[in-house]
CSV table of N, CA and C in Angstrom, one decimal:
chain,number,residue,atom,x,y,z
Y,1,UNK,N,13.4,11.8,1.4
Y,1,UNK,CA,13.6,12.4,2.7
Y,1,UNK,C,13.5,11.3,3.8
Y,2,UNK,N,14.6,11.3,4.5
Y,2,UNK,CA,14.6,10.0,5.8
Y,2,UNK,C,14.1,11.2,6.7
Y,3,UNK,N,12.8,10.3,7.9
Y,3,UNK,CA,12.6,10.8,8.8
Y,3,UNK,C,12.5,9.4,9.8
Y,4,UNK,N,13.5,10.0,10.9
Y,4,UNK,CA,12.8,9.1,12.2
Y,4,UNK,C,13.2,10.0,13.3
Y,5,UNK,N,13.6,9.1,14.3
Y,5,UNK,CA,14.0,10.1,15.8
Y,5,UNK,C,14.8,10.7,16.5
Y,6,UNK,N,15.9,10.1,15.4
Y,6,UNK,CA,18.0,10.9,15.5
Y,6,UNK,C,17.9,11.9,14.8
Y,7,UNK,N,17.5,11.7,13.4
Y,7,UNK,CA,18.2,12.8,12.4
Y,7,UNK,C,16.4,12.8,11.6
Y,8,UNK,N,16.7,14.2,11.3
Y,8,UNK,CA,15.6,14.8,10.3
Y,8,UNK,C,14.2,14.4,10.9
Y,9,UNK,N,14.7,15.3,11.8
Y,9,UNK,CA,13.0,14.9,12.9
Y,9,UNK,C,11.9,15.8,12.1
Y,10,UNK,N,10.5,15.4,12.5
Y,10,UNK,CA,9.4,16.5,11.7
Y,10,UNK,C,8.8,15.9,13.0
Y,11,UNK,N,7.1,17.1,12.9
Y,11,UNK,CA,6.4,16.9,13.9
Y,11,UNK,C,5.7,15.8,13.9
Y,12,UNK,N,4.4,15.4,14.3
Y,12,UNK,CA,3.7,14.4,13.8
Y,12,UNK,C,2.9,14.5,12.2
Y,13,UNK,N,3.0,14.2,11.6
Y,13,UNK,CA,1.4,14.2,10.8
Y,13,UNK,C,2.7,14.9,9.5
Y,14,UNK,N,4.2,15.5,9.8
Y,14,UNK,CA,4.7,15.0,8.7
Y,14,UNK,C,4.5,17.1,8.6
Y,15,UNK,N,4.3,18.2,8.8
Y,15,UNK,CA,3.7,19.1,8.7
Y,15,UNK,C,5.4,20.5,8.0
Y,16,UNK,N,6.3,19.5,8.7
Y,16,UNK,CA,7.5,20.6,8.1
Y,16,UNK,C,7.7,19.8,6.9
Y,17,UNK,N,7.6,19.2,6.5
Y,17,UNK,CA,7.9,18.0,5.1
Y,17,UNK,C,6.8,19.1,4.3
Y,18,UNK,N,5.4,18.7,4.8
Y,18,UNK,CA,4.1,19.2,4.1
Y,18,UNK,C,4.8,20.8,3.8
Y,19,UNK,N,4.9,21.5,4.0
Y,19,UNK,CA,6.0,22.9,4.1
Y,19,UNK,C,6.6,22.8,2.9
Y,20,UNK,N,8.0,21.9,2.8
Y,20,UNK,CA,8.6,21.7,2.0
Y,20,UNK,C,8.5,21.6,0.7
Y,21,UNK,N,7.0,20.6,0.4
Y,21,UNK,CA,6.5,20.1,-0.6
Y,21,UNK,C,5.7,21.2,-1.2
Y,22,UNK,N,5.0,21.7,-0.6
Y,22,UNK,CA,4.2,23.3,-1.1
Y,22,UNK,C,4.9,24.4,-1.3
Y,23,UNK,N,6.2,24.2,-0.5
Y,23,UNK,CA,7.3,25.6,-1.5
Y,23,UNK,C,8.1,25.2,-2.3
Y,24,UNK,N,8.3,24.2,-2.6
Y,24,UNK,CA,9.1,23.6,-3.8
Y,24,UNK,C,8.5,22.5,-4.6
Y,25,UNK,N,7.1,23.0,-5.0
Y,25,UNK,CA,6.5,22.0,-5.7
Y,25,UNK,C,7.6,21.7,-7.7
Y,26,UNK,N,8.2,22.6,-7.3
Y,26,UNK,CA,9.0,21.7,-8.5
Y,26,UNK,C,10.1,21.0,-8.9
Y,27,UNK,N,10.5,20.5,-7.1
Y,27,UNK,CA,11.1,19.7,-6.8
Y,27,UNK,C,10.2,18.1,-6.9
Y,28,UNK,N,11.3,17.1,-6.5
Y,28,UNK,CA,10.7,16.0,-6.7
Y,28,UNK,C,10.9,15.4,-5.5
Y,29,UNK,N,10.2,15.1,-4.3
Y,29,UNK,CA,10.9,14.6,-3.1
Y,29,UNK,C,10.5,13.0,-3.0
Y,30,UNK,N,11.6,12.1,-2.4
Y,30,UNK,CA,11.2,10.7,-2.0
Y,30,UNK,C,11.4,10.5,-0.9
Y,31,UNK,N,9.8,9.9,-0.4
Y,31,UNK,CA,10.3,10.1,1.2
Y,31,UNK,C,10.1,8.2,1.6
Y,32,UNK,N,11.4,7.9,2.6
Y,32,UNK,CA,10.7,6.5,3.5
Y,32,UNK,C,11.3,6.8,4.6
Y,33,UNK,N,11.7,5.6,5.6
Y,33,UNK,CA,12.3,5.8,6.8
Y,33,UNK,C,10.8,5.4,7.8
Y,34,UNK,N,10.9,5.0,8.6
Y,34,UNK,CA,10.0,4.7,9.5
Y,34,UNK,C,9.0,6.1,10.5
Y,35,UNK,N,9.4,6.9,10.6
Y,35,UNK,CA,8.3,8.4,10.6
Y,35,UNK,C,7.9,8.5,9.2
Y,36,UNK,N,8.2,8.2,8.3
Y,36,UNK,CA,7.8,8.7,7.1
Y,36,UNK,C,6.8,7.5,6.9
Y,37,UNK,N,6.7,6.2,6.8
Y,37,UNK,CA,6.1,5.2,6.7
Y,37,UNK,C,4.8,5.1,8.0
Y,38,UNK,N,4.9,5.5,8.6
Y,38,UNK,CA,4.2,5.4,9.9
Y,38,UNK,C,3.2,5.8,9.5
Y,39,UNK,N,3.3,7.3,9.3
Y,39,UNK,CA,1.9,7.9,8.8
Y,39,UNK,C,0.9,7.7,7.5
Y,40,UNK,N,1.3,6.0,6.9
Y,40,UNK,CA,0.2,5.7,6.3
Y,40,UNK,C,-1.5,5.2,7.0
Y,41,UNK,N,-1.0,5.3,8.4
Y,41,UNK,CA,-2.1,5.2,9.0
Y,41,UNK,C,-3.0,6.7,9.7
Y,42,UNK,N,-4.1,6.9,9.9
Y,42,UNK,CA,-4.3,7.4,10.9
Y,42,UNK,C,-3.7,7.6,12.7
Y,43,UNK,N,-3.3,8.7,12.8
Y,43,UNK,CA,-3.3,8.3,14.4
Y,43,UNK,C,-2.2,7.4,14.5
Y,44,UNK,N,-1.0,7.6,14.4
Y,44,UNK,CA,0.1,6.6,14.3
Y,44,UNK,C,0.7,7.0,16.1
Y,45,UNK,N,1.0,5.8,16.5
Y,45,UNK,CA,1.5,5.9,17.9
Y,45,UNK,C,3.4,6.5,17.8
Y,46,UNK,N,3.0,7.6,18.3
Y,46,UNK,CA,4.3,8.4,18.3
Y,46,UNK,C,5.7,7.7,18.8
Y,47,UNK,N,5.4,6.6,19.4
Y,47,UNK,CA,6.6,6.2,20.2
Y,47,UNK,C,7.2,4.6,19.6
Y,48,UNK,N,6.2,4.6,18.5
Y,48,UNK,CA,6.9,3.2,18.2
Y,48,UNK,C,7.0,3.7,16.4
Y,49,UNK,N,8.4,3.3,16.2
Y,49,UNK,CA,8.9,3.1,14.6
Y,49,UNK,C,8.3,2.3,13.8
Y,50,UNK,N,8.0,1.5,14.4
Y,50,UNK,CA,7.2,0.4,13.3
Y,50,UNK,C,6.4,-0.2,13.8
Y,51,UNK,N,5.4,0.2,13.3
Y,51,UNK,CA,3.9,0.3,14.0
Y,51,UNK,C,3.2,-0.8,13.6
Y,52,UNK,N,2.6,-2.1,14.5
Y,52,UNK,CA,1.8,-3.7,14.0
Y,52,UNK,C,0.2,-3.3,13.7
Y,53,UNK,N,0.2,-4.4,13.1
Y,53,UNK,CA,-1.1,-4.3,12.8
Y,53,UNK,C,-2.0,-3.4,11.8
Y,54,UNK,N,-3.3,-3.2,12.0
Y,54,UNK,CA,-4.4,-2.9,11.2
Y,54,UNK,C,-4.4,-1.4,10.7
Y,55,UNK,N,-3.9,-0.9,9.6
Y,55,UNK,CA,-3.7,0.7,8.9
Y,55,UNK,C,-5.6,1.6,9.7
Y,56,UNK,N,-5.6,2.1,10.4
Y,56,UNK,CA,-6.3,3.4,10.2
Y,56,UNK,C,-6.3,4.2,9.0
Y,57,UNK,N,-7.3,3.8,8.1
Y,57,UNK,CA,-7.9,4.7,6.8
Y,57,UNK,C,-7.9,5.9,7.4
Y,58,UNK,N,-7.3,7.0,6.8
Y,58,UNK,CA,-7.1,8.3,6.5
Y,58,UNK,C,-5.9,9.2,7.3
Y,59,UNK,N,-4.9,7.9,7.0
Y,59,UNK,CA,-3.5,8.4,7.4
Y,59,UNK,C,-2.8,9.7,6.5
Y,60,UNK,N,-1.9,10.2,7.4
Y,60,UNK,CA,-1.5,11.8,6.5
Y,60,UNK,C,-0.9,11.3,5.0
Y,61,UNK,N,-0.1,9.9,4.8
Y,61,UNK,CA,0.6,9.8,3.3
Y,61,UNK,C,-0.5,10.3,2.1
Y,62,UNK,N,-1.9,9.5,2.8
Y,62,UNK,CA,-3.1,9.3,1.1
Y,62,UNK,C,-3.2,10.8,0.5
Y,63,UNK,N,-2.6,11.8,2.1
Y,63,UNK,CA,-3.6,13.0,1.8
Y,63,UNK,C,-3.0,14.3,1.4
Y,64,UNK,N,-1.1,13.6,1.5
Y,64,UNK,CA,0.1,14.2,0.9
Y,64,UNK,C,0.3,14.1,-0.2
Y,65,UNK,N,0.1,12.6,-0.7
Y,65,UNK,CA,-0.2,12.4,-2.2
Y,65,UNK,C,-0.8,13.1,-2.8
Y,66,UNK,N,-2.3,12.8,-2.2
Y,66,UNK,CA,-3.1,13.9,-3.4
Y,66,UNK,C,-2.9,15.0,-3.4
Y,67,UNK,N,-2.3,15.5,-2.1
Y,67,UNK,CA,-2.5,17.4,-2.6
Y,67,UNK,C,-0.7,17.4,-3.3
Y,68,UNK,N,0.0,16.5,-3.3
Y,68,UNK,CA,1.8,17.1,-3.7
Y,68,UNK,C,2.1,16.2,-4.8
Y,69,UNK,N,2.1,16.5,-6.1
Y,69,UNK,CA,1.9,15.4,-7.1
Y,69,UNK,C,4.3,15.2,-7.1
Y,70,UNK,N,4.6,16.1,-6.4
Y,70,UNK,CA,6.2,16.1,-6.4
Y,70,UNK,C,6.7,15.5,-5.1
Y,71,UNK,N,5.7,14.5,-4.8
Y,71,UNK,CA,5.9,13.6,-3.9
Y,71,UNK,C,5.8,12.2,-4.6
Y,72,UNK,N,7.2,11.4,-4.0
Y,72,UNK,CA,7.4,10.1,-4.3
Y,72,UNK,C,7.5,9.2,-3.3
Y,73,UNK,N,7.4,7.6,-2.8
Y,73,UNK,CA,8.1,7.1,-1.6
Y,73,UNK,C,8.8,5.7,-2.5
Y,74,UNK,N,9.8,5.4,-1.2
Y,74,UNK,CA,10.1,4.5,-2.0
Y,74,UNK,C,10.4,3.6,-0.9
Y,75,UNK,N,9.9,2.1,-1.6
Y,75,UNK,CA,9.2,0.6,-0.7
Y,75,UNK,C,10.9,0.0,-0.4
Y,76,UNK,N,11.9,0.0,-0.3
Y,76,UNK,CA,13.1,-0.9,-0.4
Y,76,UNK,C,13.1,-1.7,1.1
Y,77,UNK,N,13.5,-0.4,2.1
Y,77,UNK,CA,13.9,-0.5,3.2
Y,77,UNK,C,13.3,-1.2,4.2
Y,78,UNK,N,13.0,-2.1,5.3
Y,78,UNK,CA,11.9,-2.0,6.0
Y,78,UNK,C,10.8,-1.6,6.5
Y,79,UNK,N,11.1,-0.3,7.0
Y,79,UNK,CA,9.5,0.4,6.7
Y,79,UNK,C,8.4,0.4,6.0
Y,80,UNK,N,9.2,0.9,4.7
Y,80,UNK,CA,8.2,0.5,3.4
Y,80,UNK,C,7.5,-1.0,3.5
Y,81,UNK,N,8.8,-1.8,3.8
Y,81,UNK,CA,7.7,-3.3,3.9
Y,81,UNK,C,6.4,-3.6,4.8
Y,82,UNK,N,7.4,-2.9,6.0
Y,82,UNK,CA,6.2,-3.2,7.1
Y,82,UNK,C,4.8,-2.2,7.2
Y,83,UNK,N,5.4,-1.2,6.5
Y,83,UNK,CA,4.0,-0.2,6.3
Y,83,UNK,C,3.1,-1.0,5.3
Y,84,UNK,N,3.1,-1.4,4.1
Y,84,UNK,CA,2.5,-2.1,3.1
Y,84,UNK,C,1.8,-3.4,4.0
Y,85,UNK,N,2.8,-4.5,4.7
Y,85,UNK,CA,2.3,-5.2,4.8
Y,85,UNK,C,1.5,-5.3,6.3
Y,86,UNK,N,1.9,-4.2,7.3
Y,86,UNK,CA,1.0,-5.1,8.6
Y,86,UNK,C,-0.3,-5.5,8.2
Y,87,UNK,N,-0.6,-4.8,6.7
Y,87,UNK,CA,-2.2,-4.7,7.0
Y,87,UNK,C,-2.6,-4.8,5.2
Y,88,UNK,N,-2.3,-6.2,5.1
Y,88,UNK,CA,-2.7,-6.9,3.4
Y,88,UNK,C,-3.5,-6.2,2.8
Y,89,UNK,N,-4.3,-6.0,3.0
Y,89,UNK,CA,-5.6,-5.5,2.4
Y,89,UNK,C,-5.6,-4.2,2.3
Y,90,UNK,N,-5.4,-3.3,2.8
Y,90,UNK,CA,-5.2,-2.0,2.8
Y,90,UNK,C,-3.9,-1.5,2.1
Y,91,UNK,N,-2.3,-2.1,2.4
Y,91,UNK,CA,-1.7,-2.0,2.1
Y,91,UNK,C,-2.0,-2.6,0.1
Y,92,UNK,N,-2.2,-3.2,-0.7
Y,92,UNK,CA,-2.7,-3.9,-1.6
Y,92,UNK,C,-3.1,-2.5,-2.5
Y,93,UNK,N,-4.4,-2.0,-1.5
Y,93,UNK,CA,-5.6,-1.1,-1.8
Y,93,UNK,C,-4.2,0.4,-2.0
Y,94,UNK,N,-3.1,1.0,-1.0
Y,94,UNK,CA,-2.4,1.9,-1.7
Y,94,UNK,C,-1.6,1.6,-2.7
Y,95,UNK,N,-1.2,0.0,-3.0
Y,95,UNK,CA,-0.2,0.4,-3.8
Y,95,UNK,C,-0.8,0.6,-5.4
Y,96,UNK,N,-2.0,-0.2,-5.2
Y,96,UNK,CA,-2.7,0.4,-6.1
Y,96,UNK,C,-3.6,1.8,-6.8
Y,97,UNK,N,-3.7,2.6,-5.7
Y,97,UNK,CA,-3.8,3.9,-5.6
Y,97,UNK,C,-2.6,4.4,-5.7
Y,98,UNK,N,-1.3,4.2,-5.6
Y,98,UNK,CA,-0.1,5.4,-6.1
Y,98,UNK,C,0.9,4.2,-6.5
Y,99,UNK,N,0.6,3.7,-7.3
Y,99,UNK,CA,1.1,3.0,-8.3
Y,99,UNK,C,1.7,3.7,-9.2
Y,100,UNK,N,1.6,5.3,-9.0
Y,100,UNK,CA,2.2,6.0,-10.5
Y,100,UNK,C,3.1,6.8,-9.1
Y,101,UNK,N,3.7,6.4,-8.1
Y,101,UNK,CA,4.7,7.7,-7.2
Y,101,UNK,C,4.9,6.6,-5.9
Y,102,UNK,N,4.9,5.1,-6.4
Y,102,UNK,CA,5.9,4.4,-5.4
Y,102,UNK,C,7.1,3.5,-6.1
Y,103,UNK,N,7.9,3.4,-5.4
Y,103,UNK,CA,9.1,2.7,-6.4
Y,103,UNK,C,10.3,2.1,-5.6
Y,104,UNK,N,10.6,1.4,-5.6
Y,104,UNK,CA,12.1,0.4,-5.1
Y,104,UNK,C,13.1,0.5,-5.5
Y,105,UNK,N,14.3,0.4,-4.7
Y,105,UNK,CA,15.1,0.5,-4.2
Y,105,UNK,C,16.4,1.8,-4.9
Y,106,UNK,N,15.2,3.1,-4.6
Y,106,UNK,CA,16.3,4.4,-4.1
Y,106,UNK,C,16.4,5.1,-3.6
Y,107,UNK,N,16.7,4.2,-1.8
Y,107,UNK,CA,17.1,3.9,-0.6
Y,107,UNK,C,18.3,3.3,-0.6
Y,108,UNK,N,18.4,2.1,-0.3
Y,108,UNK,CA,19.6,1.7,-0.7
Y,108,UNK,C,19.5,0.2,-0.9
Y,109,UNK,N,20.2,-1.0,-1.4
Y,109,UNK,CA,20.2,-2.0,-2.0
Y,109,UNK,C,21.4,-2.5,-2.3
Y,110,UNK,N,22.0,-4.1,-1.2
Y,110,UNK,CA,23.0,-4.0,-1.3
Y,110,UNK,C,23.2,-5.6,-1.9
Y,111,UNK,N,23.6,-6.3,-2.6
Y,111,UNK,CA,23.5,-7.6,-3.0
Y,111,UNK,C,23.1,-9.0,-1.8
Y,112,UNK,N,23.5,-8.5,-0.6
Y,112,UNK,CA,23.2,-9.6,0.9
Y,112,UNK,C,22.2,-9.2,1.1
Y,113,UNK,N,21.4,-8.3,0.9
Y,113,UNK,CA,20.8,-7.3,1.5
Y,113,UNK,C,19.0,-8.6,1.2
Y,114,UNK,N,18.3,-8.9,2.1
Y,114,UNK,CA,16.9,-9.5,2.5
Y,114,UNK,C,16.1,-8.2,1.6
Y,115,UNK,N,15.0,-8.7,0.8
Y,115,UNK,CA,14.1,-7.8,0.2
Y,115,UNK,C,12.9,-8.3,-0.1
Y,116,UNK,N,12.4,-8.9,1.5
Y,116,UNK,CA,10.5,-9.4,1.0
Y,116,UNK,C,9.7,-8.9,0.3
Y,117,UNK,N,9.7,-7.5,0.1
Y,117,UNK,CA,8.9,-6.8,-0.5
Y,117,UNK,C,8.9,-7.0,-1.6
Y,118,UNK,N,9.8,-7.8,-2.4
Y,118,UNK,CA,9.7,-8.2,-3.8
Y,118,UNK,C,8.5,-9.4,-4.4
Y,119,UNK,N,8.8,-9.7,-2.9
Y,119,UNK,CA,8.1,-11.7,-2.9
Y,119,UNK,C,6.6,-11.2,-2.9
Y,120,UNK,N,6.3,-9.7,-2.0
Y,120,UNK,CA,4.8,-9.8,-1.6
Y,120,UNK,C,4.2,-9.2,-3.1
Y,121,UNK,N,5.0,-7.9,-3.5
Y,121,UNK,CA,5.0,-7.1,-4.8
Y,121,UNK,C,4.4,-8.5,-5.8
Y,122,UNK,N,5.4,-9.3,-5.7
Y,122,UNK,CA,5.1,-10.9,-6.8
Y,122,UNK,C,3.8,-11.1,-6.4
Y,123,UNK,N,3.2,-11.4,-5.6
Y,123,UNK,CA,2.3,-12.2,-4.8
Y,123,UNK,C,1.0,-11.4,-5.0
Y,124,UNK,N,0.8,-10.3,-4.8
Y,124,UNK,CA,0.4,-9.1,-4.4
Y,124,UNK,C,-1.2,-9.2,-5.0
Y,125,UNK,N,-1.1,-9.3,-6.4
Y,125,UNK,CA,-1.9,-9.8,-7.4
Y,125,UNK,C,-1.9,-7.9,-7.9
Y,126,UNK,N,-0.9,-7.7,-8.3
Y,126,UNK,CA,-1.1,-6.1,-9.0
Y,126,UNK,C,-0.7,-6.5,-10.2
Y,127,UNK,N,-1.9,-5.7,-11.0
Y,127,UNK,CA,-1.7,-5.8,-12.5
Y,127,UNK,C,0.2,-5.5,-12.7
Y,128,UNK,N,0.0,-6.1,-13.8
Y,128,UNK,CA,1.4,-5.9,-15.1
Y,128,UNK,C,2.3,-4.5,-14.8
Y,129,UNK,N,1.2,-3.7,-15.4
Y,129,UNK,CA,1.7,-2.2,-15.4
Y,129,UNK,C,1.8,-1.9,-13.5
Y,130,UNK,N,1.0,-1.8,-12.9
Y,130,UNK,CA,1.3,-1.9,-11.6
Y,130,UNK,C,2.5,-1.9,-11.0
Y,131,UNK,N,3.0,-3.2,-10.8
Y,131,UNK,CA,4.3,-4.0,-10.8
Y,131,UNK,C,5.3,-3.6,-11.2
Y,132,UNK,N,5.1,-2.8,-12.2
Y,132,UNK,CA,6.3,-2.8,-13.1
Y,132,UNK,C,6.3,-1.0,-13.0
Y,133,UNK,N,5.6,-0.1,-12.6
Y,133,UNK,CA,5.6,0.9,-12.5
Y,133,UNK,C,6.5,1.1,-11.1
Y,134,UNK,N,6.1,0.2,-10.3
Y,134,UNK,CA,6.6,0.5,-8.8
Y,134,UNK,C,8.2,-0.3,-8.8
Y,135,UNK,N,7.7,-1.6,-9.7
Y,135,UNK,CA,9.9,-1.7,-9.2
Y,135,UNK,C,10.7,-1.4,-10.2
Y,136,UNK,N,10.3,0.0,-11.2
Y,136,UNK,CA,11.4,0.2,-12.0
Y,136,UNK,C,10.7,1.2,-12.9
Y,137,UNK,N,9.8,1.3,-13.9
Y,137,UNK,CA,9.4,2.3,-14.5
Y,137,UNK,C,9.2,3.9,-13.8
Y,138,UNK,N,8.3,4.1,-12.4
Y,138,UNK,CA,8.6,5.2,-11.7
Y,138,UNK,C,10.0,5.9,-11.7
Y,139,UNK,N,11.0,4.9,-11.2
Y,139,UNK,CA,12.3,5.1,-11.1
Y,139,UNK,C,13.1,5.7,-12.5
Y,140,UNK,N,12.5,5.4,-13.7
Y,140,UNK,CA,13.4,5.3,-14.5
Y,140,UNK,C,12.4,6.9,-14.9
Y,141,UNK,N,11.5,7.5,-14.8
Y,141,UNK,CA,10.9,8.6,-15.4
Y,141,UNK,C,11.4,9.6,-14.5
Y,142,UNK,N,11.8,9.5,-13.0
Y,142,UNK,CA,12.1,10.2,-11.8
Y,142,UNK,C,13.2,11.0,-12.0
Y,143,UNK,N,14.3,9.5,-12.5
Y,143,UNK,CA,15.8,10.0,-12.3
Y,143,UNK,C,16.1,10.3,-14.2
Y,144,UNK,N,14.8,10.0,-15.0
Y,144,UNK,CA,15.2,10.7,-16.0
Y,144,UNK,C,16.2,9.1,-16.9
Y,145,UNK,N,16.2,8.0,-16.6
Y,145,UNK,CA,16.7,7.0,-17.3
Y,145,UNK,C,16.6,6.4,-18.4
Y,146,UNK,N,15.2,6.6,-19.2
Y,146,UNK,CA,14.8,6.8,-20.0
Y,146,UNK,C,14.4,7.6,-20.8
């Protein structure tokens, strides 16, 4: 699910999506886009897409996850990057927490296409399985590739 401020608007805090997910829990949804990435924080400032600096612990994503197990996101695009990275340490701490429903590049991915998220993923210090769950195992149990 793309959310930002042209197309596939939702309220704050993500609440018609949260809808979505609870009447079609046996759907499988993947959400990024910069509204959708925002709200890994607390309290995300409505007016800006890509929001700097330090995550506010108990943003609406941690608390979508836990209650919607048919929720996925996926890290490819910017957002994902910049959501993960304004804030190392925290970002680190979720990929490690949904390491089993985050995954790369099925958004889009084009061969010119810039993809830091790979370098920080490398860097990151996440276990084996970790790593390997988020840029390609998730993906392959999702779409059924294996």
């Amino acid at each position: 699910m793309h959310f930002d401020n042209w197309i596939n608007r939702d309220q704050p805090g993500l609440t018609g999506f949260e809808k979505m997910l609870a009447t079609y829990r046996n759907a499988q949804f993947i959400g990024h886009s910069p509204n959708f990435w925002k709200e890994i924080s607390a309290n995300p400032p409505r007016d800006v897409s890509y929001p700097k600096g330090p995550v506010e612990p108990g943003g609406r994503l941690d608390e979508l996850f836990e209650n919607y197990p048919n929720l996925y996101a996926d890290l490819s695009a910017g957002s994902g990057y910049g959501a993960i990275t304004r804030d190392p340490a925290f970002g680190l701490a979720f990929l490690k927490r949904w390491k089993n429903r985050l995954m790369f590049a099925t958004d889009y991915c084009r061969v010119s296409q810039e993809t830091p998220i790979i370098s920080f993923l490398r860097d990151a210090g996440l276990s084996k399985d970790a790593f390997e769950r988020i840029t390609h195992k998730n993906a392959e149990k999702v779409f059924r590739l294996r």
